Tab-separated table of C-alpha atoms and ligand atoms in Angstrom:
chain	number	residue	atom	x	y	z
A	1	UNK	CA	0.349	-0.011	0.279
A	2	UNK	CA	1.549	3.075	-1.028
A	3	UNK	CA	1.046	5.071	2.488
A	4	UNK	CA	3.246	8.712	1.115
A	5	UNK	CA	1.196	11.436	1.462
A	6	UNK	CA	0.762	13.241	-1.932
A	7	UNK	CA	2.064	16.726	-2.274
A	8	UNK	CA	-0.909	19.420	-3.184
A	9	UNK	CA	-2.599	22.465	-1.094
A	10	UNK	CA	-4.736	20.726	1.095
A	11	UNK	CA	-2.399	18.121	1.993
A	12	UNK	CA	0.737	20.884	3.222
A	13	UNK	CA	0.148	21.651	6.385
A	14	UNK	CA	0.681	17.637	6.885
A	15	UNK	CA	4.125	17.570	4.579
A	16	UNK	CA	5.328	20.890	6.524
A	17	UNK	CA	5.797	18.916	9.241
A	18	UNK	CA	8.113	17.238	7.781
A	19	UNK	CA	9.681	19.796	5.364
A	20	UNK	CA	9.671	23.284	4.979
A	21	UNK	CA	7.023	24.696	2.681
A	22	UNK	CA	5.663	27.847	1.959
A	23	UNK	CA	4.097	30.142	4.901
A	24	UNK	CA	2.436	32.681	3.186
A	25	UNK	CA	-1.183	32.382	1.920
A	26	UNK	CA	-1.305	30.787	-1.226
A	27	UNK	CA	-4.991	31.454	-2.465
A	28	UNK	CA	-4.203	34.854	-2.691
A	29	UNK	CA	-1.279	35.170	-4.909
A	30	UNK	CA	-2.094	37.065	-8.046
A	31	UNK	CA	0.274	36.306	-11.067
A	32	UNK	CA	1.936	39.295	-11.385
A	33	UNK	CA	4.822	37.553	-13.201
A	34	UNK	CA	3.623	35.090	-16.435
A	35	UNK	CA	6.229	32.589	-16.844
A	36	UNK	CA	7.095	31.016	-20.208
A	37	UNK	CA	8.904	28.116	-20.557
A	38	UNK	CA	8.359	26.112	-16.602
A	39	UNK	CA	11.505	23.933	-16.649
A	40	UNK	CA	13.779	22.632	-13.753
A	41	UNK	CA	15.669	26.047	-14.278
A	42	UNK	CA	12.924	28.351	-13.561
A	43	UNK	CA	11.880	26.181	-10.814
A	44	UNK	CA	15.139	26.679	-9.163
A	45	UNK	CA	15.719	29.634	-9.938
A	46	UNK	CA	13.075	32.737	-10.131
A	47	UNK	CA	10.322	30.587	-8.422
A	48	UNK	CA	12.773	29.929	-5.631
A	49	UNK	CA	13.484	33.530	-5.648
A	50	UNK	CA	10.056	34.403	-5.407
A	51	UNK	CA	8.966	31.999	-2.784
A	52	UNK	CA	11.895	33.335	-0.605
A	53	UNK	CA	10.790	36.816	-1.200
A	54	UNK	CA	6.816	35.687	-0.612
A	55	UNK	CA	8.317	34.088	2.452
A	56	UNK	CA	9.567	37.731	3.990
A	57	UNK	CA	7.687	40.044	2.858
A	58	UNK	CA	4.360	38.425	1.699
A	59	UNK	CA	3.389	40.799	-1.654
A	60	UNK	CA	-0.013	38.859	-3.084
A	61	UNK	CA	0.328	41.213	-6.609
A	62	UNK	CA	3.498	39.033	-6.951
A	63	UNK	CA	2.387	35.284	-7.639
A	64	UNK	CA	3.676	33.049	-11.085
A	65	UNK	CA	1.583	31.834	-13.694
A	66	UNK	CA	3.451	29.244	-15.596
A	67	UNK	CA	2.815	28.948	-18.741
A	68	UNK	CA	3.622	25.799	-20.951
A	69	UNK	CA	3.163	26.698	-24.844
A	70	UNK	CA	3.685	23.031	-26.717
A	71	UNK	CA	2.732	19.331	-26.181
A	72	UNK	CA	5.738	18.514	-24.485
A	73	UNK	CA	4.812	20.859	-21.707
A	74	UNK	CA	1.565	18.813	-20.876
A	75	UNK	CA	3.412	16.828	-18.280
A	76	UNK	CA	4.415	19.814	-16.117
A	77	UNK	CA	1.288	21.321	-16.608
A	78	UNK	CA	-0.735	17.928	-15.471
A	79	UNK	CA	1.788	17.601	-12.456
A	80	UNK	CA	1.922	20.959	-11.503
A	81	UNK	CA	-2.174	21.322	-11.522
A	82	UNK	CA	-2.782	17.784	-9.509
A	83	UNK	CA	-0.035	19.241	-6.786
A	84	UNK	CA	-1.416	22.917	-7.118
A	85	UNK	CA	1.991	24.790	-8.202
A	86	UNK	CA	3.698	22.833	-5.553
A	87	UNK	CA	7.159	21.138	-5.647
A	88	UNK	CA	10.059	20.161	-3.876
A	89	UNK	CA	13.414	22.148	-4.467
A	90	UNK	CA	15.734	19.786	-3.142
A	91	UNK	CA	19.181	21.613	-2.868
A	92	UNK	CA	22.394	19.052	-2.916
A	93	UNK	CA	25.400	20.587	-0.921
A	94	UNK	CA	29.013	19.159	-1.783
A	95	UNK	CA	29.430	17.836	1.902
A	96	UNK	CA	26.481	15.391	1.054
A	97	UNK	CA	23.816	17.531	3.002
A	98	UNK	CA	20.385	17.120	1.105
A	99	UNK	CA	17.797	20.317	1.932
A	100	UNK	CA	13.956	20.071	0.336
A	101	UNK	CA	11.865	22.595	0.263
A	102	UNK	CA	8.639	23.042	-0.649
A	103	UNK	CA	8.079	26.336	-2.761
A	104	UNK	CA	5.028	27.345	-3.656
A	105	UNK	CA	4.892	30.628	-5.805
A	106	UNK	CA	3.421	29.197	-8.881
A	107	UNK	CA	0.270	29.892	-8.108
A	108	UNK	CA	-1.379	28.640	-11.596
A	109	UNK	CA	-0.914	26.773	-14.498
A	110	UNK	CA	-1.603	27.578	-18.847
A	111	UNK	CA	-1.575	25.061	-21.428
A	112	UNK	CA	-1.352	26.984	-24.851
A	113	UNK	CA	-2.317	24.013	-26.659
A	114	UNK	CA	-5.001	23.758	-25.100
A	115	UNK	CA	-6.378	26.990	-24.899
A	116	UNK	CA	-3.929	29.761	-26.817
A	117	UNK	CA	-7.014	32.536	-25.776
A	118	UNK	CA	-6.609	31.818	-22.233
A	119	UNK	CA	-2.630	32.418	-22.457
A	120	UNK	CA	-3.152	35.551	-24.143
A	121	UNK	CA	-5.679	37.323	-21.474
A	122	UNK	CA	-4.043	35.964	-18.783
A	123	UNK	CA	-0.765	37.948	-20.220
A	124	UNK	CA	-2.701	40.952	-21.247
A	125	UNK	CA	-4.715	41.155	-17.411
A	126	UNK	CA	-3.716	44.355	-15.474
A	127	UNK	CA	-2.481	42.367	-12.776
A	128	UNK	CA	0.884	40.824	-14.970
A	129	UNK	CA	3.134	43.337	-15.083
A	130	UNK	CA	6.212	41.243	-16.495
A	131	UNK	CA	6.026	38.076	-18.605
A	132	UNK	CA	9.841	36.096	-18.130
A	133	UNK	CA	11.003	33.657	-20.308
A	134	UNK	CA	13.054	30.367	-20.667
A	135	UNK	CA	12.763	29.000	-23.424
A	136	UNK	CA	16.077	28.050	-24.197
A	137	UNK	CA	19.051	28.798	-26.687
A	138	UNK	CA	17.052	27.704	-29.753
A	139	UNK	CA	13.657	29.278	-28.711
A	140	UNK	CA	14.744	32.721	-29.771
A	141	UNK	CA	14.884	31.715	-33.709
A	142	UNK	CA	17.654	33.504	-34.967
A	143	UNK	CA	19.931	32.157	-37.164
A	144	UNK	CA	22.885	31.036	-35.025
A	145	UNK	CA	25.325	32.473	-37.136
A	146	UNK	CA	23.543	35.865	-39.066
A	147	UNK	CA	21.806	36.677	-35.519
A	148	UNK	CA	18.913	37.567	-37.988
A	149	UNK	CA	15.469	36.509	-37.202
A	150	UNK	CA	14.399	32.668	-38.943
A	151	UNK	CA	11.323	33.683	-41.364
A	152	UNK	CA	11.356	30.346	-42.850
A	153	UNK	CA	10.060	28.832	-39.391
A	154	UNK	CA	6.876	27.262	-40.560
A	155	UNK	CA	5.601	28.046	-36.731
A	156	UNK	CA	6.558	31.562	-37.601
A	157	UNK	CA	5.164	31.645	-41.421
A	158	UNK	CA	1.482	30.158	-39.646
A	159	UNK	CA	1.223	32.631	-36.700
A	160	UNK	CA	1.968	35.732	-39.588
A	161	UNK	CA	-0.931	34.183	-41.189
A	162	UNK	CA	-2.887	33.863	-38.472
A	163	UNK	CA	-2.376	35.825	-35.679
A	164	UNK	CA	-5.378	34.285	-33.116
A	165	UNK	CA	-3.597	30.895	-33.881
A	166	UNK	CA	-0.325	31.455	-32.365
A	167	UNK	CA	2.546	28.687	-31.989
A	168	UNK	CA	5.162	30.246	-30.540
A	169	UNK	CA	6.248	32.780	-28.004
A	170	UNK	CA	6.292	35.394	-30.578
A	171	UNK	CA	2.851	35.043	-31.401
A	172	UNK	CA	1.263	35.287	-28.056
A	173	UNK	CA	3.641	37.888	-27.130
A	174	UNK	CA	2.139	40.335	-29.839
A	175	UNK	CA	-1.246	38.674	-29.357
A	176	UNK	CA	-1.088	40.048	-25.437
A	177	UNK	CA	1.096	43.273	-26.301
A	178	UNK	CA	-2.169	44.326	-29.240
A	179	UNK	CA	-4.850	43.620	-26.413
A	180	UNK	CA	-2.863	45.945	-23.902
A	181	UNK	CA	-2.150	48.118	-26.432
A	182	UNK	CA	-5.796	48.554	-27.622
A	183	UNK	CA	-7.409	48.458	-23.871
A	184	UNK	CA	-4.607	51.252	-23.037
A	185	UNK	CA	-2.860	49.550	-20.830
A	186	UNK	CA	0.686	49.844	-19.794
A	187	UNK	CA	2.853	47.114	-21.755
A	188	UNK	CA	4.334	43.916	-19.466
A	189	UNK	CA	8.024	43.853	-19.296
A	190	UNK	CA	9.814	40.670	-20.840
A	191	UNK	CA	12.481	39.751	-19.202
A	192	UNK	CA	14.795	36.457	-20.729
A	193	UNK	CA	16.259	34.164	-18.343
A	194	UNK	CA	17.870	32.263	-20.915
A	195	UNK	CA	21.728	31.926	-21.501
A	196	UNK	CA	22.260	34.316	-24.283
A	197	UNK	CA	24.917	37.197	-24.175
A	198	UNK	CA	22.236	40.340	-23.891
A	199	UNK	CA	19.401	37.693	-23.644
A	200	UNK	CA	16.753	41.242	-23.294
A	201	UNK	CA	18.615	42.995	-26.238
A	202	UNK	CA	18.044	39.493	-28.268
A	203	UNK	CA	14.355	39.248	-27.047
A	204	UNK	CA	13.617	42.680	-28.116
A	205	UNK	CA	15.185	42.523	-31.705
A	206	UNK	CA	13.872	39.376	-32.172
A	207	UNK	CA	10.090	40.377	-31.132
A	208	UNK	CA	10.606	43.631	-33.178
A	209	UNK	CA	11.567	41.654	-36.090
A	210	UNK	CA	8.620	39.564	-36.152
A	211	UNK	CA	6.042	42.065	-35.043
A	212	UNK	CA	6.564	44.438	-37.848
A	213	UNK	CA	5.869	41.727	-40.143
A	214	UNK	CA	2.686	41.297	-38.746
A	215	UNK	CA	1.702	44.530	-37.534
A	216	UNK	CA	4.143	47.888	-37.935
A	217	UNK	CA	1.605	50.288	-35.371
A	218	UNK	CA	1.930	47.702	-32.801
A	219	UNK	CA	5.775	46.824	-33.394
A	220	UNK	CA	6.456	50.947	-33.165
A	221	UNK	CA	4.080	50.256	-29.598
A	222	UNK	CA	6.076	48.016	-28.569
A	223	UNK	CA	9.348	49.475	-29.292
A	224	UNK	CA	8.407	52.569	-26.954
A	225	UNK	CA	6.317	50.999	-24.347
A	226	UNK	CA	8.402	47.212	-23.436
A	227	UNK	CA	11.199	46.970	-21.164
A	228	UNK	CA	13.529	44.218	-21.973
A	229	UNK	CA	15.888	43.692	-19.708
A	230	UNK	CA	19.473	41.952	-19.708
A	231	UNK	CA	20.041	39.123	-17.271
A	232	UNK	CA	22.687	37.083	-15.680
A	233	UNK	CA	20.906	34.162	-14.240
A	234	UNK	CA	22.935	31.317	-12.833
A	235	UNK	CA	22.191	27.749	-10.517
A	236	UNK	CA	23.422	24.420	-11.878
A	237	UNK	CA	20.138	22.470	-11.893
A	238	UNK	CA	20.198	18.157	-13.378
A	239	UNK	CA	17.412	16.772	-14.766
A	240	UNK	CA	14.921	15.255	-11.947
A	241	UNK	CA	15.762	11.715	-12.106
A	242	UNK	CA	13.489	8.476	-10.367
A	243	UNK	CA	16.013	8.290	-7.112
A	244	UNK	CA	15.046	12.033	-6.797
A	245	UNK	CA	11.473	11.353	-6.988
A	246	UNK	CA	12.142	7.876	-4.291
A	247	UNK	CA	14.400	10.063	-1.932
A	248	UNK	CA	11.401	12.139	-1.176
A	249	UNK	CA	9.042	9.140	-0.916
A	250	UNK	CA	11.276	7.069	1.169
A	251	UNK	CA	12.964	9.783	3.111
A	252	UNK	CA	9.944	11.774	3.974
A	253	UNK	CA	6.733	9.756	3.280
A	254	UNK	CA	6.046	12.720	0.592
A	255	UNK	CA	5.056	11.995	-2.946
A	256	UNK	CA	5.689	14.738	-5.445
A	257	UNK	CA	5.749	13.659	-9.271
A	258	UNK	CA	7.949	16.049	-10.152
A	259	UNK	CA	10.670	17.719	-7.570
A	260	UNK	CA	13.506	19.958	-9.129
A	261	UNK	CA	17.328	19.295	-7.637
A	262	UNK	CA	19.944	21.844	-7.869
A	263	UNK	CA	23.255	23.351	-6.277
A	264	UNK	CA	23.373	25.475	-3.485
A	265	UNK	CA	25.153	28.383	-5.349
A	266	UNK	CA	22.385	30.948	-6.831
A	267	UNK	CA	23.302	34.639	-8.680
A	268	UNK	CA	20.817	36.554	-10.691
A	269	UNK	CA	22.005	40.083	-12.084
A	270	UNK	CA	19.915	41.869	-13.735
A	271	UNK	CA	18.915	45.517	-15.232
A	272	UNK	CA	16.967	48.030	-13.397
A	273	UNK	CA	14.553	48.200	-16.476
A	274	UNK	CA	11.084	47.275	-15.960
A	275	UNK	CA	7.884	48.591	-17.850
A	276	UNK	CA	5.279	48.305	-15.307
A	277	UNK	CA	6.903	47.552	-11.795
A	278	UNK	CA	8.672	44.624	-9.794
A	279	UNK	CA	9.108	42.630	-7.202
A	280	UNK	CA	11.772	44.007	-4.895
A	281	UNK	CA	13.717	40.754	-5.097
A	282	UNK	CA	16.849	42.888	-3.932
A	283	UNK	CA	15.718	42.055	-0.934
A	284	UNK	CA	16.090	38.700	-1.596
A	285	UNK	CA	19.799	38.453	-2.956
A	286	UNK	CA	19.146	39.463	-6.422
A	287	UNK	CA	21.609	41.931	-7.849
A	288	UNK	CA	20.181	44.894	-9.965
A	289	UNK	CA	22.497	47.039	-12.034
A	290	UNK	CA	22.946	49.206	-15.102
A	291	UNK	CA	24.731	47.163	-17.361
A	292	UNK	CA	24.401	43.428	-16.823
A	293	UNK	CA	27.000	42.474	-19.898
A	294	UNK	CA	30.356	42.225	-18.277
A	295	UNK	CA	28.392	39.722	-15.880
A	296	UNK	CA	26.896	37.914	-18.809
A	297	UNK	CA	29.514	37.645	-21.084
A	298	UNK	CA	31.877	36.397	-17.760
A	299	UNK	CA	29.327	33.844	-17.283
A	300	UNK	CA	28.385	32.356	-20.665
A	301	UNK	CA	32.216	32.339	-21.504
A	302	UNK	CA	33.529	30.480	-18.580
A	303	UNK	CA	30.487	28.787	-16.832
A	304	UNK	CA	28.787	27.323	-19.784
A	305	UNK	CA	31.517	26.956	-22.223
A	306	UNK	CA	33.572	25.415	-18.891
A	307	UNK	CA	30.795	23.206	-18.980
A	308	UNK	CA	30.588	22.701	-22.931
A	309	UNK	CA	34.403	21.602	-23.065
A	310	UNK	CA	33.671	19.422	-20.096
A	311	UNK	CA	30.385	17.884	-21.885
A	312	UNK	CA	31.487	16.707	-25.325
A	313	UNK	CA	35.645	16.426	-24.233
A	314	UNK	CA	34.004	13.839	-21.723
A	315	UNK	CA	30.997	12.274	-23.563
A	316	UNK	CA	33.803	10.649	-25.801
A	317	UNK	CA	36.141	9.445	-23.191
A	318	UNK	CA	32.888	7.695	-21.495
A	319	UNK	CA	32.478	10.349	-18.519
A	320	UNK	CA	28.864	10.143	-17.630
A	321	UNK	CA	28.740	13.469	-15.036
A	322	UNK	CA	30.403	16.921	-14.576
A	323	UNK	CA	31.541	15.780	-11.343
A	324	UNK	CA	33.058	12.599	-13.004
A	325	UNK	CA	35.201	14.942	-15.288
A	326	UNK	CA	36.429	16.737	-11.583
A	327	UNK	CA	37.519	13.574	-10.572
A	328	UNK	CA	39.823	12.784	-13.608
A	329	UNK	CA	43.197	15.374	-13.293
A	330	UNK	CA	43.568	15.560	-16.839
A	331	UNK	CA	40.028	17.067	-17.521
A	332	UNK	CA	40.203	19.434	-14.388
A	333	UNK	CA	43.747	21.127	-16.204
A	334	UNK	CA	41.990	21.251	-19.309
A	335	UNK	CA	39.054	23.025	-18.114
A	336	UNK	CA	41.407	25.182	-16.153
A	337	UNK	CA	44.092	26.060	-19.263
A	338	UNK	CA	41.250	26.214	-21.588
A	339	UNK	CA	39.859	29.035	-19.234
A	340	UNK	CA	42.479	31.031	-18.474
A	341	UNK	CA	44.728	31.003	-21.707
A	342	UNK	CA	41.214	31.179	-24.155
A	343	UNK	CA	38.099	32.369	-22.030
A	344	UNK	CA	39.356	34.922	-20.132
A	345	UNK	CA	41.457	37.214	-22.822
A	346	UNK	CA	37.862	37.812	-24.377
A	347	UNK	CA	36.912	39.241	-21.034
A	348	UNK	CA	35.974	42.703	-19.745
A	349	UNK	CA	37.116	43.801	-16.486
A	350	UNK	CA	34.072	42.927	-13.906
A	351	UNK	CA	33.531	45.886	-11.064
A	352	UNK	CA	33.708	43.679	-7.921
A	353	UNK	CA	34.747	40.151	-9.237
A	354	UNK	CA	38.256	38.591	-9.204
A	355	UNK	CA	38.312	36.138	-12.471
A	356	UNK	CA	40.639	33.651	-10.323
A	357	UNK	CA	38.084	33.119	-7.593
A	358	UNK	CA	35.533	32.974	-10.114
A	359	UNK	CA	37.124	30.532	-11.404
A	360	UNK	CA	37.932	28.407	-8.336
A	361	UNK	CA	34.363	28.719	-7.451
A	362	UNK	CA	33.302	27.277	-10.952
A	363	UNK	CA	35.788	23.864	-10.310
A	364	UNK	CA	34.101	23.592	-7.070
A	365	UNK	CA	30.532	23.898	-7.792
A	366	UNK	CA	31.102	21.366	-10.962
A	367	UNK	CA	33.198	19.219	-8.825
A	368	UNK	CA	30.248	18.729	-6.655
A	369	UNK	CA	29.556	15.176	-6.042
A	370	UNK	CA	26.416	14.973	-5.604
A	371	UNK	CA	24.955	16.847	-8.531
A	372	UNK	CA	25.495	14.223	-10.816
A	373	UNK	CA	24.898	16.045	-13.661
A	374	UNK	CA	24.527	14.350	-16.447
A	375	UNK	CA	27.451	15.047	-19.550
A	376	UNK	CA	24.475	14.529	-21.792
A	377	UNK	CA	22.056	17.243	-20.504
A	378	UNK	CA	25.809	19.764	-20.823
A	379	UNK	CA	25.813	17.710	-24.669
A	380	UNK	CA	22.273	18.319	-25.636
A	381	UNK	CA	21.094	21.181	-28.067
A	382	UNK	CA	24.732	21.544	-28.460
A	383	UNK	CA	24.153	23.262	-32.205
A	384	UNK	CA	22.293	26.177	-29.983
A	385	UNK	CA	24.754	26.692	-27.049
A	386	UNK	CA	28.410	26.081	-28.834
A	387	UNK	CA	27.862	29.137	-31.269
A	388	UNK	CA	27.609	31.587	-28.029
A	389	UNK	CA	29.660	29.943	-25.238
A	390	UNK	CA	32.478	28.358	-27.103
A	391	UNK	CA	33.012	29.507	-30.846
A	392	UNK	CA	32.096	33.147	-30.401
A	393	UNK	CA	35.026	33.279	-27.598
A	394	UNK	CA	37.683	31.267	-30.635
A	395	UNK	CA	36.658	33.648	-33.502
A	396	UNK	CA	37.464	36.624	-31.240
A	397	UNK	CA	40.726	35.102	-30.265
A	398	UNK	CA	41.697	33.929	-33.793
A	399	UNK	CA	40.753	37.942	-35.002
A	400	UNK	CA	43.514	38.547	-32.072
A	401	UNK	CA	45.798	36.172	-33.151
A	402	UNK	CA	45.768	34.653	-29.545
A	403	UNK	CA	45.526	30.595	-29.201
A	404	UNK	CA	42.789	28.735	-30.165
A	405	UNK	CA	43.717	25.242	-29.254
A	406	UNK	CA	41.580	24.481	-26.486
A	407	UNK	CA	38.335	25.647	-28.279
A	408	UNK	CA	39.447	23.453	-31.558
A	409	UNK	CA	39.868	20.327	-29.941
A	410	UNK	CA	36.121	20.494	-28.382
A	411	UNK	CA	35.027	21.186	-31.901
A	412	UNK	CA	36.241	18.067	-33.531
A	413	UNK	CA	35.408	16.100	-30.488
A	414	UNK	CA	32.223	17.205	-30.930
A	415	UNK	CA	32.492	16.143	-34.738
A	416	UNK	CA	33.046	12.493	-33.523
A	417	UNK	CA	30.202	12.932	-31.245
A	418	UNK	CA	27.323	13.690	-33.548
A	419	UNK	CA	28.884	11.200	-36.331
A	420	UNK	CA	29.718	8.040	-34.275
A	421	UNK	CA	27.422	9.047	-31.757
A	422	UNK	CA	29.045	6.642	-29.253
A	423	UNK	CA	32.137	6.986	-26.877
A	424	UNK	CA	35.386	5.937	-26.962
A	425	UNK	CA	34.920	2.399	-26.621
A	426	UNK	CA	31.664	2.337	-29.043
A	427	UNK	CA	29.062	2.778	-26.023
A	428	UNK	CA	26.270	4.431	-27.545
A	429	UNK	CA	25.450	8.434	-26.578
A	430	UNK	CA	21.912	9.635	-26.255
A	431	UNK	CA	22.023	13.264	-28.716
A	432	UNK	CA	19.584	15.563	-27.831
A	433	UNK	CA	19.723	18.284	-30.296
A	434	UNK	CA	17.216	19.866	-32.395
A	435	UNK	CA	20.141	19.038	-35.309
A	436	UNK	CA	20.780	16.278	-34.784
A	437	UNK	CA	20.446	14.997	-38.226
A	438	UNK	CA	21.943	18.069	-39.705
A	439	UNK	CA	25.342	17.219	-37.516
A	440	UNK	CA	25.162	13.731	-38.593
A	441	UNK	CA	24.714	13.845	-41.976
A	442	UNK	CA	27.765	16.662	-42.027
A	443	UNK	CA	30.051	14.986	-39.639
A	444	UNK	CA	29.724	11.569	-41.704
A	445	UNK	CA	31.611	13.387	-44.562
A	446	UNK	CA	34.535	13.941	-42.369
A	447	UNK	CA	36.867	11.241	-43.807
A	448	UNK	CA	36.382	12.291	-47.437
A	449	UNK	CA	36.833	16.146	-46.139
A	450	UNK	CA	37.714	16.618	-43.440
A	451	UNK	CA	36.102	20.261	-42.928
A	452	UNK	CA	33.014	18.805	-43.399
A	453	UNK	CA	31.569	19.326	-40.346
A	454	UNK	CA	32.657	22.848	-39.916
A	455	UNK	CA	31.456	23.977	-43.231
A	456	UNK	CA	28.052	24.237	-41.763
A	457	UNK	CA	27.992	27.787	-42.410
A	458	UNK	CA	24.900	28.561	-39.992
A	459	UNK	CA	26.659	27.638	-36.865
A	460	UNK	CA	30.664	27.860	-37.407
A	461	UNK	CA	30.275	31.422	-40.063
A	462	UNK	CA	33.326	31.801	-41.693
A	463	UNK	CA	35.559	29.225	-39.972
A	464	UNK	CA	36.099	27.406	-42.895
A	465	UNK	CA	37.591	29.751	-44.880
A	466	UNK	CA	39.923	30.854	-42.008
A	467	UNK	CA	43.235	28.630	-42.701
A	468	UNK	CA	44.826	29.273	-39.037
A	469	UNK	CA	41.788	27.182	-38.012
A	470	UNK	CA	41.387	25.204	-40.626
A	471	UNK	CA	44.878	23.815	-40.116
A	472	UNK	CA	44.784	23.270	-36.521
A	473	UNK	CA	41.105	21.617	-37.052
A	474	UNK	CA	42.030	19.401	-39.639
A	475	UNK	CA	45.315	17.577	-38.019
A	476	UNK	CA	43.064	17.578	-34.458
A	477	UNK	CA	40.026	16.016	-36.049
A	478	UNK	CA	41.937	13.580	-38.448
A	479	UNK	CA	43.880	12.328	-35.109
A	480	UNK	CA	40.461	11.897	-33.245
A	481	UNK	CA	38.848	9.613	-36.375
A	482	UNK	CA	42.079	7.611	-36.204
A	483	UNK	CA	41.922	6.697	-32.621
A	484	UNK	CA	39.126	8.636	-30.133
A	485	UNK	CA	41.542	8.365	-27.274
A	486	UNK	CA	40.591	11.990	-26.447
A	487	UNK	CA	42.495	12.112	-23.119
A	488	UNK	CA	45.431	11.414	-24.410
A	489	UNK	CA	44.898	14.495	-27.282
A	490	UNK	CA	44.454	16.764	-24.170
A	491	UNK	CA	47.164	15.675	-22.124
A	492	UNK	CA	49.942	16.058	-25.254
A	493	UNK	CA	48.354	19.722	-25.135
A	494	UNK	CA	48.856	20.413	-20.991
B	1	CS2	C1	24.454	24.481	-18.461
B	1	CS2	C2	23.398	25.328	-17.774
B	1	CS2	O1	23.068	24.043	-20.330
B	1	CS2	C3	24.315	23.551	-20.029
B	1	CS2	O2	24.863	23.881	-21.183
B	1	CS2	O3	26.057	25.209	-19.250
B	1	CS2	O4	22.683	24.805	-17.916
B	1	CS2	C4	24.315	25.476	-16.418
B	1	CS2	O5	23.768	24.355	-15.903
B	1	CS2	C5	23.782	26.871	-16.130
B	1	CS2	O6	23.108	27.710	-17.006
B	1	CS2	C6	24.246	27.157	-14.549
B	1	CS2	O7	23.413	28.044	-14.514
């Protein structure tokens, strides 16, 4: 017999006898923030900060309404509906301590595929002040190499033709903003929380490209009225596993169908630029700054790129987690050398931050043995991540005549990974990437044309025409194809 208690509002007082949970009144929460893309990261970060804020200041106007736009969001919708928006955040400390808390800041959830109108109306509601986004790097619909909005996307074509049946974030945002403009309501803020440099500027540019095609007057209004703060968001949030669900059931007798796990560290640096007010999140540790750009670049080019370096080289070697890579001295030295010799030289000075300390802290975070962040999560959607995290650094270093070899080996490893879809011992790897087929098709040509993989211009721009890069890359890729013993090549470079 199942004796666990189902996590929901009715059972909350029983559950909070076992683990901490919301002490504020949830039923009065209004959704001042509407969030599109409720994945693990949002639940470990913005929803957590909002929960902390509610705990201290009880501000009913600043609840969160979660929104899923796609069919793939049905599971989170169903779980959160069943659990009245409640879920457990399990913080895993490096010393083995595990600290679960029930988070209560998500007060409602709507699924766009079921009822697009309801979503549009919620965003257009005067109570909504902020629409925030974690739609992943790929969700912004730009060509990674040119940065231009991709009008060829069939969903974009569809919503340009049928504005009442939106499919992507752009169709929803313009439909809701149009309603607000017509009702003479203030615009909401669009707050991007994705790992993209200048994420607010990119969101703005992409939305305006779309809106200009759809309704020029609306585009003008958006340009004038909507604020798009840039932000740097940070908390390592691995994929939830069955053992996390079992842990809650066994240790606390709590049935939570989709808890979230994360590291203790968290950071949110954001520009203080809002169209219609904001919660005072500085009271719970959020940093509001006039210019977030140096922070963003530092995080993307060190943390995210560092993850990709470990992830792709680690996948090929056969490491399953990031902490396993950090138990391997070759990987630790390689990571630090990449960060020191190639990532650091492209960074601007960040006021108040000692970059050496920042890099030390990243190494300690990656090494957290309890996080067990899978290499497959890190390598997922590399085609959307690498142009921003790693290729941009490589290009800047090439232009400046600096070292490029540590990043180049990662690209060569990515080619082999995309081609063979297996580690060095032939063990199959799970490849999760919207461009999986294209990457594979380009990579398989490597044996006849060593540069085939990097000729994909949407990812690599003109790199295939740069002799210094291609000379280095072709030697590396041919070595890896001869013998995928990646660790040997890493050691040779240290
Ligand atoms: C990771 C990020 O997806 C990735 O490749 O680098 O998800 C990373 O864990 C977060 O940005 C940490 O804030």
